[in-house]
Coordinates of C-alpha atoms in Angstrom, one line a residue:
Chain A
X106 CA -9.9 130.8 80.9
X107 CA -8.4 129.1 77.8
X108 CA -6.4 126.2 76.3
X109 CA -2.8 126.2 75.8
X110 CA -0.4 123.8 74.0
X111 CA 3.2 124.3 75.6
X112 CA 6.6 123.1 74.4
X113 CA 9.5 123.4 76.9
X114 CA 13.1 121.9 76.9
X115 CA 11.7 119.2 79.1
X116 CA 8.7 118.1 77.0
X117 CA 5.6 119.2 75.3
X118 CA 1.8 119.0 76.2
X119 CA -1.2 119.0 74.0
X120 CA -4.1 121.1 74.8
X121 CA -4.0 121.8 78.5
X122 CA -6.3 124.1 80.5
X123 CA -4.9 127.7 80.9
X124 CA -5.7 131.3 81.0
X125 CA -4.9 133.9 83.7
X126 CA -8.2 133.7 85.4
X127 CA -7.9 129.8 85.8
X128 CA -4.4 130.1 87.3
X129 CA -5.7 133.0 89.6
X130 CA -8.6 131.1 90.7
X131 CA -6.8 127.8 91.4
X132 CA -4.1 129.8 93.5
X133 CA -6.5 132.2 95.4
X134 CA -9.1 129.6 96.4
X135 CA -6.4 128.1 98.7
X136 CA -6.7 131.3 101.0
X137 CA -10.3 132.6 100.5
X138 CA -13.6 131.4 99.3
X139 CA -15.8 132.1 97.4
X140 CA -13.8 133.1 94.3
X141 CA -16.2 134.9 92.0
X142 CA -15.0 134.3 88.5
X143 CA -15.5 136.3 85.5
X144 CA -14.3 134.9 82.2
X145 CA -15.6 133.3 78.8
X146 CA -15.1 129.9 77.5
X147 CA -16.2 127.9 74.4
X148 CA -17.9 124.7 73.7
X149 CA -14.7 122.7 74.3
X150 CA -14.2 123.7 77.8
X151 CA -14.0 120.6 80.0
X152 CA -17.1 120.0 82.4
X153 CA -14.6 118.4 84.9
X154 CA -12.4 121.5 85.1
X155 CA -15.4 123.6 86.0
X156 CA -16.5 121.0 88.6
X157 CA -12.9 120.9 90.0
X158 CA -12.9 124.8 90.3
X159 CA -16.5 124.7 91.8
X160 CA -15.4 122.2 94.4
X161 CA -12.6 124.7 95.4
X162 CA -15.3 127.5 96.0
X163 CA -14.9 129.2 92.6
X164 CA -18.3 130.6 91.6
X165 CA -18.8 130.5 87.9
X166 CA -22.1 132.6 87.5
X167 CA -19.8 135.2 85.7
X168 CA -18.2 132.8 83.2
X169 CA -20.1 133.1 80.0
X170 CA -20.3 129.9 78.1
X171 CA -20.4 130.0 74.2
X172 CA -22.1 127.1 72.4
X173 CA -20.9 127.6 69.0
X174 CA -17.2 128.5 69.4
X175 CA -14.0 127.0 71.1
X176 CA -12.2 128.7 74.0
X177 CA -9.3 131.0 73.3
X178 CA -6.2 128.9 72.4
X179 CA -2.6 129.7 72.6
X180 CA 0.4 127.7 71.7
X181 CA 4.1 128.5 72.5
X182 CA 7.5 127.2 72.7
X183 CA 10.0 128.3 75.4
X184 CA 13.6 128.8 75.0
X185 CA 16.2 127.0 77.1
X186 CA 16.6 129.9 79.5
X187 CA 12.8 129.7 80.2
X188 CA 12.6 133.6 80.3
X189 CA 11.7 133.9 76.6
X190 CA 9.3 132.1 74.4
X191 CA 7.9 132.1 71.0
X192 CA 4.3 132.2 70.3
X193 CA 3.3 129.6 67.7
X194 CA -0.7 130.0 67.5
X195 CA -3.1 132.5 68.9
X196 CA -6.7 131.8 68.2
X197 CA -8.9 134.3 69.9
X198 CA -12.2 132.3 69.1
X199 CA -14.7 133.3 72.0
X200 CA -12.4 136.0 73.1
X201 CA -13.0 138.1 70.2
X202 CA -16.5 138.8 71.4
X203 CA -16.0 139.0 75.0
X204 CA -18.0 141.5 76.9
X205 CA -17.6 140.8 80.7
X206 CA -20.7 141.0 82.6
X207 CA -20.6 141.2 86.4
X208 CA -23.5 139.2 88.1
X209 CA -25.6 140.9 90.5
X210 CA -24.4 138.3 93.1
X211 CA -20.9 139.6 92.7
X212 CA -21.8 143.2 93.8
X213 CA -20.0 144.2 96.9
X214 CA -16.8 142.2 96.2
X215 CA -13.9 143.7 98.3
X216 CA -11.0 142.6 96.4
X217 CA -10.8 142.7 92.5
X218 CA -8.0 141.0 90.6
X219 CA -8.0 142.0 87.0
X220 CA -6.0 139.4 85.0
X221 CA -4.1 140.3 81.8
X222 CA -6.5 141.3 79.4
X223 CA -7.6 144.1 76.9
X224 CA -7.6 147.2 79.2
X225 CA -11.1 148.3 78.2
X226 CA -12.5 145.1 79.4
X227 CA -10.7 145.5 82.7
X228 CA -12.2 149.0 82.8
X229 CA -15.6 147.7 82.2
X230 CA -15.4 145.3 85.2
X231 CA -14.4 148.2 87.4
X232 CA -17.3 150.5 86.2
X233 CA -19.9 147.8 86.7
X234 CA -19.1 147.4 90.4
X235 CA -21.4 149.9 92.2
X236 CA -19.3 150.0 95.3
X237 CA -15.6 150.4 94.7
X238 CA -13.7 147.3 95.9
X239 CA -11.4 147.8 98.8
X240 CA -8.4 147.0 96.5
X241 CA -8.2 146.7 92.9
X242 CA -5.1 144.9 91.5
X243 CA -4.3 145.1 87.7
X244 CA -2.1 142.7 85.7
X245 CA -1.2 143.7 82.2
X246 CA 1.5 143.2 79.6
X247 CA 3.7 144.8 76.8
X248 CA 1.1 143.8 74.2
X249 CA -1.4 146.2 75.5
X250 CA 1.1 149.0 75.8
X251 CA 1.7 148.7 72.1
X252 CA -1.9 148.5 70.8
X253 CA -4.0 150.1 73.6
X254 CA -1.7 152.4 75.6
X255 CA -4.5 155.1 76.0
X256 CA -7.0 152.6 77.5
X257 CA -4.3 151.1 79.6
X258 CA -3.4 154.6 81.0
X259 CA -7.0 155.2 81.7
X260 CA -7.5 152.0 83.6
X261 CA -4.3 152.8 85.5
X262 CA -5.8 155.7 87.1
X263 CA -8.6 153.4 88.4
X264 CA -6.5 150.8 90.2
X265 CA -4.5 150.5 93.5
X266 CA -1.9 148.0 92.6
X267 CA -0.1 147.3 89.2
X268 CA 1.8 144.1 88.4
X269 CA 4.2 144.2 85.5
X270 CA 7.4 142.4 84.6
X271 CA 10.8 144.4 84.6
X272 CA 10.9 145.0 80.8
X273 CA 7.3 146.1 80.8
X274 CA 7.8 148.5 83.7
X275 CA 10.7 150.1 81.7
X276 CA 8.5 150.3 78.6
X277 CA 5.6 151.9 80.4
X278 CA 7.7 154.5 82.3
X279 CA 10.5 155.0 79.8
X280 CA 12.9 154.7 82.6
X281 CA 15.6 152.0 82.7
X282 CA 16.2 152.2 86.4
X283 CA 13.3 150.2 87.9
X284 CA 13.3 152.5 90.9
X285 CA 12.7 155.5 88.7
X286 CA 10.3 153.4 86.7
X287 CA 8.2 152.7 89.8
X288 CA 8.1 156.3 90.7
X289 CA 6.9 157.5 87.3
X290 CA 4.2 154.7 87.2
X291 CA 3.0 155.7 90.7
X292 CA 2.2 159.1 89.2
X293 CA 0.1 157.4 86.5
X294 CA -2.2 156.0 89.3
X295 CA -1.6 152.9 91.1
X296 CA 0.0 153.6 94.5
X297 CA 1.7 150.1 94.7
X298 CA 3.9 148.7 91.8
X299 CA 4.9 145.1 91.8
X300 CA 7.7 144.4 89.4
X301 CA 8.1 140.7 88.7
X302 CA 11.7 139.6 87.6
X303 CA 10.9 136.0 87.1
X304 CA 13.7 133.7 88.6
X305 CA 15.2 137.0 90.0
X306 CA 12.0 137.5 92.3
X307 CA 9.8 140.5 92.7
X308 CA 10.0 144.2 94.0
X309 CA 7.0 146.0 95.7
X310 CA 7.2 149.8 95.6
X311 CA 5.0 152.2 97.6
X312 CA 6.0 155.8 98.1
X313 CA 9.8 155.6 99.0
X314 CA 9.2 152.1 100.6
X315 CA 10.5 149.0 98.7
X316 CA 10.3 145.4 99.4
X317 CA 12.2 142.6 97.8
X318 CA 11.0 138.9 97.5
X319 CA 13.2 136.3 95.9
X320 CA 12.0 133.4 93.7
X321 CA 12.9 130.1 95.2
X322 CA 16.1 128.7 93.6
X323 CA 14.8 125.7 91.9
X324 CA 16.7 122.6 90.4
X325 CA 14.4 122.8 87.3
X326 CA 11.7 125.1 86.0
X327 CA 9.6 122.6 84.1
X328 CA 7.1 125.0 82.7
X329 CA 6.7 128.7 83.6
X330 CA 3.1 129.2 81.9
X331 CA 0.8 130.9 84.3
X332 CA 3.6 131.4 87.0
X333 CA 2.8 135.1 87.0
X334 CA -1.0 134.5 87.2
X335 CA -0.5 132.2 90.0
X336 CA 1.6 134.8 91.8
X337 CA -1.3 137.3 91.4
X338 CA -3.7 134.7 92.8
X339 CA -1.6 133.9 95.8
X340 CA -1.1 137.6 96.4
X341 CA -4.7 138.7 96.2
X342 CA -5.9 135.4 98.1
X343 CA -3.7 136.3 101.1
X344 CA -4.9 139.9 101.1
X345 CA -8.5 138.9 100.7
X346 CA -8.2 136.4 103.6
X347 CA -6.6 138.8 105.9
X348 CA -8.6 142.0 104.8
X349 CA -5.5 144.0 105.5
X350 CA -4.1 146.1 102.6
X351 CA -1.2 147.7 104.6
X352 CA 2.4 147.7 103.0
X353 CA 3.5 145.2 105.7
X354 CA 0.8 142.7 104.6
X355 CA 1.4 143.2 100.9
X356 CA 5.0 142.0 101.7
X357 CA 3.6 138.9 103.2
X358 CA 1.2 138.6 100.1
X359 CA 4.1 138.8 97.8
X360 CA 5.8 135.9 99.6
X361 CA 2.7 133.9 99.4
X362 CA 2.2 134.6 95.8
X363 CA 5.8 133.7 95.2
X364 CA 5.4 130.4 97.0
X365 CA 2.3 129.6 94.9
X366 CA 4.2 130.4 91.7
X367 CA 7.0 128.2 92.8
X368 CA 4.5 125.2 92.7
X369 CA 3.1 126.3 89.4
X370 CA 6.4 125.8 87.5
X371 CA 7.0 122.3 88.6
X372 CA 4.6 120.6 86.1
X373 CA 2.7 121.5 82.9
X374 CA 0.0 124.1 83.1
X375 CA -2.0 124.1 86.4
X376 CA -1.4 120.4 87.0
X377 CA 0.6 121.1 90.2
X378 CA -1.8 123.5 91.5
X379 CA -4.5 120.9 91.1
X380 CA -2.6 118.6 93.7
X381 CA -1.4 121.1 96.2
X382 CA -2.2 120.7 99.9
X383 CA -2.2 123.2 102.8
X384 CA 0.8 121.5 104.4
X385 CA 2.8 121.8 101.3
X386 CA 1.9 125.5 101.0
X387 CA 3.0 126.3 104.6
X388 CA 6.1 124.1 104.1
X389 CA 7.0 126.0 101.0
X390 CA 6.3 129.5 102.6
X391 CA 8.7 128.3 105.5
X392 CA 11.4 127.7 102.8
X393 CA 11.0 131.3 101.8
X394 CA 11.4 132.5 105.3
X395 CA 14.7 130.4 105.7
X396 CA 15.8 131.7 102.2
X397 CA 15.9 135.4 103.3
X398 CA 16.0 135.5 107.0
X399 CA 19.1 136.7 108.7
X400 CA 20.2 138.2 112.1
X401 CA 22.3 141.3 112.4
X402 CA 23.4 143.3 115.3
X403 CA 24.1 147.0 114.4
X404 CA 26.5 147.7 117.2
Chain B
X269 CA 46.4 147.0 93.2
X270 CA 46.1 148.7 89.9
X271 CA 44.8 151.6 87.8
X272 CA 41.6 151.5 85.8
X273 CA 40.1 153.9 83.2
X274 CA 36.5 153.6 83.2
X275 CA 33.7 154.7 81.0
X276 CA 30.1 154.3 81.8
X277 CA 26.9 155.9 80.3
X278 CA 27.1 158.4 83.0
X279 CA 30.7 159.8 82.3
X280 CA 34.2 158.6 82.1
X281 CA 37.3 158.8 84.4
X282 CA 41.1 158.9 83.6
X283 CA 43.4 156.8 85.5
X284 CA 41.8 155.9 88.8
X285 CA 43.1 153.5 91.5
X286 CA 41.7 150.0 91.3
X287 CA 42.4 146.3 91.6
X288 CA 40.6 143.7 93.5
X289 CA 43.0 143.9 96.4
X290 CA 42.4 147.6 96.8
X291 CA 38.6 147.3 96.9
X292 CA 38.9 144.5 99.4
X293 CA 40.9 146.2 101.7
X294 CA 38.9 149.4 101.6
X295 CA 35.7 147.5 102.3
X296 CA 37.1 145.0 105.0
X297 CA 38.9 147.8 107.0
X298 CA 35.6 149.1 108.1
X299 CA 35.0 145.9 110.2
X300 CA 38.6 144.5 111.2
X301 CA 42.0 145.8 111.5
X302 CA 44.9 145.0 110.6
X303 CA 44.3 144.0 107.0
X304 CA 47.5 142.2 105.8
X305 CA 47.6 143.2 102.1
X306 CA 49.6 141.1 99.5
X307 CA 49.9 142.7 96.0
X308 CA 52.3 144.3 93.6
X309 CA 52.3 147.8 92.4
X310 CA 54.5 149.9 90.1
X311 CA 56.4 153.2 90.1
X312 CA 53.3 155.1 89.3
X313 CA 51.3 154.1 92.5
X314 CA 50.4 157.1 94.5
X315 CA 51.8 157.4 97.8
X316 CA 48.8 159.2 99.1
X317 CA 46.7 156.0 98.4
X318 CA 49.2 153.8 100.3
X319 CA 49.0 156.4 103.1
X320 CA 45.2 156.4 103.1
X321 CA 45.1 152.6 103.3
X322 CA 47.7 152.4 106.1
X323 CA 45.6 155.0 108.0
X324 CA 42.7 152.5 107.8
X325 CA 44.8 149.8 109.3
X326 CA 46.0 148.1 106.1
X327 CA 49.6 146.8 106.5
X328 CA 51.5 146.9 103.2
X329 CA 54.6 144.8 104.0
X330 CA 53.3 142.2 101.5
X331 CA 52.8 144.8 98.8
X332 CA 55.8 144.5 96.4
X333 CA 56.8 147.8 95.0
X334 CA 58.5 147.7 91.7
X335 CA 60.7 150.8 90.6
X336 CA 61.1 150.3 87.1
X337 CA 57.5 149.4 85.7
X338 CA 54.0 150.9 85.9
X339 CA 51.2 149.2 87.9
X340 CA 48.7 147.0 86.1
X341 CA 46.3 149.0 84.0
X342 CA 42.8 148.2 82.8
X343 CA 40.4 150.1 80.8
X344 CA 36.9 149.3 80.0
X345 CA 33.6 150.7 78.8
X346 CA 30.2 149.7 80.3
X347 CA 27.1 149.1 78.2
X348 CA 23.9 150.8 78.9
X349 CA 22.6 147.8 81.2
X350 CA 25.9 148.0 83.2
X351 CA 25.8 144.2 83.4
X352 CA 28.3 143.8 80.4
X353 CA 31.3 145.8 79.4
X354 CA 34.1 145.8 76.7
X355 CA 37.7 145.7 77.7
X356 CA 39.5 148.4 75.8
X357 CA 43.1 148.1 77.4
X358 CA 44.9 145.5 79.6
X359 CA 48.5 146.3 80.4
X360 CA 49.9 143.6 82.7
X361 CA 52.9 145.7 83.4
X362 CA 54.2 144.6 87.0
X363 CA 51.6 141.9 87.2
X364 CA 53.4 139.8 84.5
X365 CA 56.2 139.0 87.1
X366 CA 54.0 138.8 90.2
X367 CA 55.2 136.1 92.6
X368 CA 53.4 136.8 95.9
X369 CA 55.6 136.5 99.0
X370 CA 53.8 136.1 102.4
X371 CA 55.8 138.2 105.0
X372 CA 56.7 136.5 108.1
X373 CA 54.5 138.8 110.2
X374 CA 51.4 137.7 108.2
X375 CA 51.8 134.0 109.4
X376 CA 49.0 133.0 111.7
X377 CA 46.4 134.9 109.6
X378 CA 42.9 133.4 110.5
X379 CA 40.9 134.7 107.3
X380 CA 42.3 134.6 103.9
X381 CA 40.7 136.4 100.9
X382 CA 42.0 135.4 97.7
X383 CA 41.0 138.0 95.3
X384 CA 40.5 137.3 91.5
X385 CA 43.9 136.5 90.1
X386 CA 45.9 133.7 88.4
X387 CA 45.0 130.4 90.4
X388 CA 48.7 129.3 90.6
X389 CA 49.4 132.6 92.5
X390 CA 46.3 132.1 94.7
X391 CA 47.6 128.4 95.6
X392 CA 51.2 129.9 96.2
X393 CA 49.7 132.1 99.0
X394 CA 47.8 129.2 100.6
X395 CA 50.9 127.1 100.5
X396 CA 53.1 129.7 102.2
X397 CA 50.8 130.1 105.2
X398 CA 52.2 127.4 107.7
X399 CA 49.0 127.3 109.6
X400 CA 45.9 126.9 107.4
X401 CA 43.8 129.6 107.9
X402 CA 40.4 129.2 109.7
X403 CA 38.6 130.3 106.4
X404 CA 39.9 130.6 102.9
X405 CA 37.7 132.4 100.4
X406 CA 38.4 132.4 96.6
X407 CA 37.2 134.9 94.1
X408 CA 37.8 134.0 90.5
X409 CA 36.5 134.7 86.9
X410 CA 35.7 133.1 83.5
X411 CA 39.0 134.1 82.2
X412 CA 40.8 131.7 84.4
X413 CA 38.4 128.9 83.5
X414 CA 39.3 129.4 79.9
X415 CA 43.2 129.4 80.2
X416 CA 44.1 127.9 83.5
X417 CA 41.1 125.4 84.5
X418 CA 43.4 122.8 85.8
X419 CA 45.1 125.2 88.2
X420 CA 41.7 126.5 89.3
X421 CA 40.5 123.1 89.9
X422 CA 43.4 122.4 92.1
X423 CA 43.0 125.5 94.1
X424 CA 39.4 124.9 94.3
X425 CA 40.2 121.8 96.5
X426 CA 42.0 124.0 98.9
X427 CA 39.5 126.6 99.8
X428 CA 36.3 126.9 101.9
X429 CA 34.2 129.4 100.0
X430 CA 34.0 129.9 96.3
X431 CA 32.5 133.4 94.9
X432 CA 31.7 133.5 91.3
X433 CA 29.0 135.1 89.3
X434 CA 26.0 133.2 87.6
X435 CA 27.4 132.8 84.1
X436 CA 30.9 131.7 85.8
X437 CA 28.9 129.1 88.1
X438 CA 27.3 127.6 84.9
X439 CA 30.6 127.6 83.0
X440 CA 32.4 125.9 85.8
X441 CA 29.8 123.2 86.5
X442 CA 28.4 122.8 83.1
X443 CA 24.7 123.0 84.7
X444 CA 22.3 125.8 83.7
X445 CA 20.4 125.6 87.0
X446 CA 22.3 127.4 89.7
X447 CA 21.0 124.9 92.3
X448 CA 22.5 122.2 90.4
X449 CA 25.7 124.2 89.6
X450 CA 26.1 124.9 93.2
X451 CA 25.9 121.2 94.0
X452 CA 28.5 120.1 91.3
X453 CA 31.0 122.9 92.7
X454 CA 30.7 121.7 96.1
X455 CA 31.9 118.3 95.0
X456 CA 35.0 120.2 93.4
X457 CA 36.0 121.4 97.0
X458 CA 34.6 124.5 98.5
X459 CA 31.7 123.6 100.9
X460 CA 30.3 127.1 100.6
X461 CA 29.3 128.6 97.1
X462 CA 28.3 132.3 96.7
X463 CA 26.9 133.1 93.4
X464 CA 26.6 136.7 92.5
X465 CA 24.0 137.8 90.3
X466 CA 24.7 141.7 90.2
X467 CA 21.7 143.8 90.4
X468 CA 19.7 140.5 91.1
X469 CA 21.5 139.9 94.3
X470 CA 23.5 136.9 95.7
X471 CA 23.0 133.3 96.7
X472 CA 24.8 131.3 99.2
X473 CA 24.7 127.6 99.1
X474 CA 26.0 125.0 101.5
X475 CA 24.9 121.4 101.5
X476 CA 21.1 121.7 101.1
X477 CA 20.9 125.2 102.5
X478 CA 20.4 128.1 100.5
X479 CA 20.1 131.8 101.4
X480 CA 19.4 134.8 99.1
X481 CA 20.5 138.3 99.5
X482 CA 18.9 141.1 97.2
X483 CA 20.9 143.9 95.8
X484 CA 19.6 147.2 96.8
X485 CA 17.3 148.6 94.2
X486 CA 19.2 151.9 93.1
X487 CA 18.1 154.8 91.1
X488 CA 21.4 154.7 89.3
X489 CA 24.3 152.5 89.1
X490 CA 27.0 154.9 88.5
X491 CA 30.0 152.6 88.1
X492 CA 29.9 148.8 88.9
X493 CA 33.7 148.5 88.8
X494 CA 34.9 147.0 92.0
X495 CA 31.4 146.0 93.2
X496 CA 32.2 142.2 93.4
X497 CA 35.7 143.0 95.2
X498 CA 34.0 145.3 97.6
X499 CA 31.3 142.6 98.2
X500 CA 34.2 140.1 99.1
X501 CA 35.8 142.6 101.3
X502 CA 32.5 143.3 103.4
X503 CA 31.9 139.5 103.5
X504 CA 35.3 138.5 104.9
X505 CA 35.5 141.6 107.0
X506 CA 32.4 140.8 108.9
X507 CA 33.5 137.1 109.4
X508 CA 36.9 138.2 110.6
X509 CA 35.3 140.6 113.0
X510 CA 33.0 138.0 114.4
X511 CA 35.3 135.1 114.2
X512 CA 32.1 132.9 113.5
X513 CA 32.1 130.8 110.3
X514 CA 28.8 129.3 110.5
X515 CA 26.2 129.4 107.8
X516 CA 24.0 131.7 110.0
X517 CA 26.8 134.2 110.2
X518 CA 27.8 134.0 106.5
X519 CA 24.2 135.0 105.7
X520 CA 24.7 138.3 107.7
X521 CA 28.1 138.6 106.0
X522 CA 26.5 138.5 102.6
X523 CA 24.3 141.2 103.7
X524 CA 27.2 143.2 104.9
X525 CA 29.0 142.7 101.6
X526 CA 25.9 143.6 99.7
X527 CA 25.6 146.8 101.6
X528 CA 29.3 147.7 101.0
X529 CA 29.0 147.0 97.3
X530 CA 25.8 149.2 97.1
X531 CA 28.1 152.1 98.2
X532 CA 30.9 151.3 95.7
X533 CA 28.6 151.6 92.6
X534 CA 27.6 155.3 93.6
X535 CA 30.8 156.9 92.4
X536 CA 33.8 156.1 90.1
X537 CA 36.3 153.4 91.5
X538 CA 36.7 153.3 95.2
X539 CA 35.8 157.1 95.5
X540 CA 32.7 156.4 97.5
X541 CA 34.4 153.8 99.7
X542 CA 37.0 156.3 100.7
X543 CA 34.4 158.7 102.2
X544 CA 32.1 156.1 104.0
X545 CA 31.3 156.4 107.7
X546 CA 30.1 153.9 110.3
X547 CA 26.8 155.5 110.6
X548 CA 26.2 155.3 106.8
X549 CA 27.2 151.5 106.8
X550 CA 24.7 151.0 109.7
X551 CA 22.0 152.6 107.9
X552 CA 22.6 151.0 104.7
X553 CA 22.4 147.5 106.4
X554 CA 19.2 148.6 108.0
X555 CA 17.8 149.4 104.5
X556 CA 18.7 145.7 103.6
X557 CA 16.8 144.4 106.8
X558 CA 13.8 146.7 105.6
X559 CA 14.0 145.4 102.1
X560 CA 13.6 141.8 102.9
X561 CA 11.8 141.5 106.2
X562 CA 8.3 140.3 106.5
X563 CA 5.9 138.6 109.1
X564 CA 4.0 135.7 108.4
X565 CA 1.9 133.5 110.5
X566 CA 1.7 129.8 109.4
X567 CA -1.8 128.9 110.8

């Protein structure tokens, strides 16, 4: 949970709440409650945001509040294609000392979403849970492949689902073909690989099965910040709601995640997620159904 | 109809038969016969290829055979990502004087596929048909936007479906968003816009409707030459077979085209298309169904 300052071709925003855990919580709480949050924030984190999250069923006992330091801060600027961005500022602040503690009340959690963070901290959370969750989903990024590959490889052996983007899948596997990359990564631990391709959708691999979910074609992507985390929140939220971790249900969960991500990019930061209604979510999911459904007669 | 010499990261081939009309005919003839071909070839064009096409129901009365010049020749080299390529040689040869003549026996054709070629020649074929076909599909490329934009704009007013890739849609419309690009291009004439995104699939736009078809995730793309033309052939072949030009049936036609294109890239040139069976096509289409189908309960 953090603050971001974002510049896109459409405008810029001063400090706005962000952080992968924030987006995951906002997205997932539409489908399942409580969300048991683990994170760290500083003395600048707005009480109103915590209150908003609590009102959505997000428990914050696992959120450490540090009195004498500010929250993690990131500032970045997106290029015109919105697929690449430059980081302008990264202030670790409270994150430098983060040592996540799983509260006793969180024990027994059935679904664990590990947002993008140092792999050793992701591992620590898994190890603190006395009963292994029914499903563990891990998000990560190229940065950790460059500075903590050994830790990342270790935590990969402990999880069920890995989420990465296409270039990260290639980097992790050393394979250019995403089909081959997914096969190699499955040998590293996770049985399910989700490869996110931004505006080009997402692929889910498991054994020899593959599923493809498109991204909704949008007139404008206003701000892609948090889209991947929002996708993750919708994905695990749907699975936790239905308690069904079959491949068939993961396909549906990816559509739900894609729908949530399509809202996220409409406004700066989590602004759009804070306004979303159940009816809007249902309508958006129906748009995905319309987007890909076709009839064919194999005769 | 032409010859290509192709180099990819996986190997290279000497002169191999190519040309957009060749790929369209190979693909479409799996679904509907006869195919009434209009093209031009030189004194080097192999009799065995013509015989092969004829055995598949391709009529060649509209194929002009020039005795004293070789066929159009193109040579190119693909980069590692297979999405970009360098042209090494372009020898127009017979194509320099091509003036397509629609044979009397082709009059009354209901479905017209205009492969990628000089827009003025595409227009000429439309004008020679005394009864307007039920559906006219146009393929084009950035090259014609650069040297013959006025002709291209004129022919756009005469067709129903335009096929372009994503960068060409942006170039033609001046819009970066593909949704906005499709809207602008619809105002230029064609009511249906198909935007091909290579390994990222294809989009179909009509009014406010949009459909997305993925490309099949493949372990290796061996040679992408002709994939777009093969897609076009499968698309129009399905529509001509079913004689249904509704949006719903175009969605199915795009899946059929995508399936055919996924075969094309497996071997050099049209080699794979020359070996394909009905059972293989059905199985491949079923893979597309599996790739995108999901169940969701909006409650």
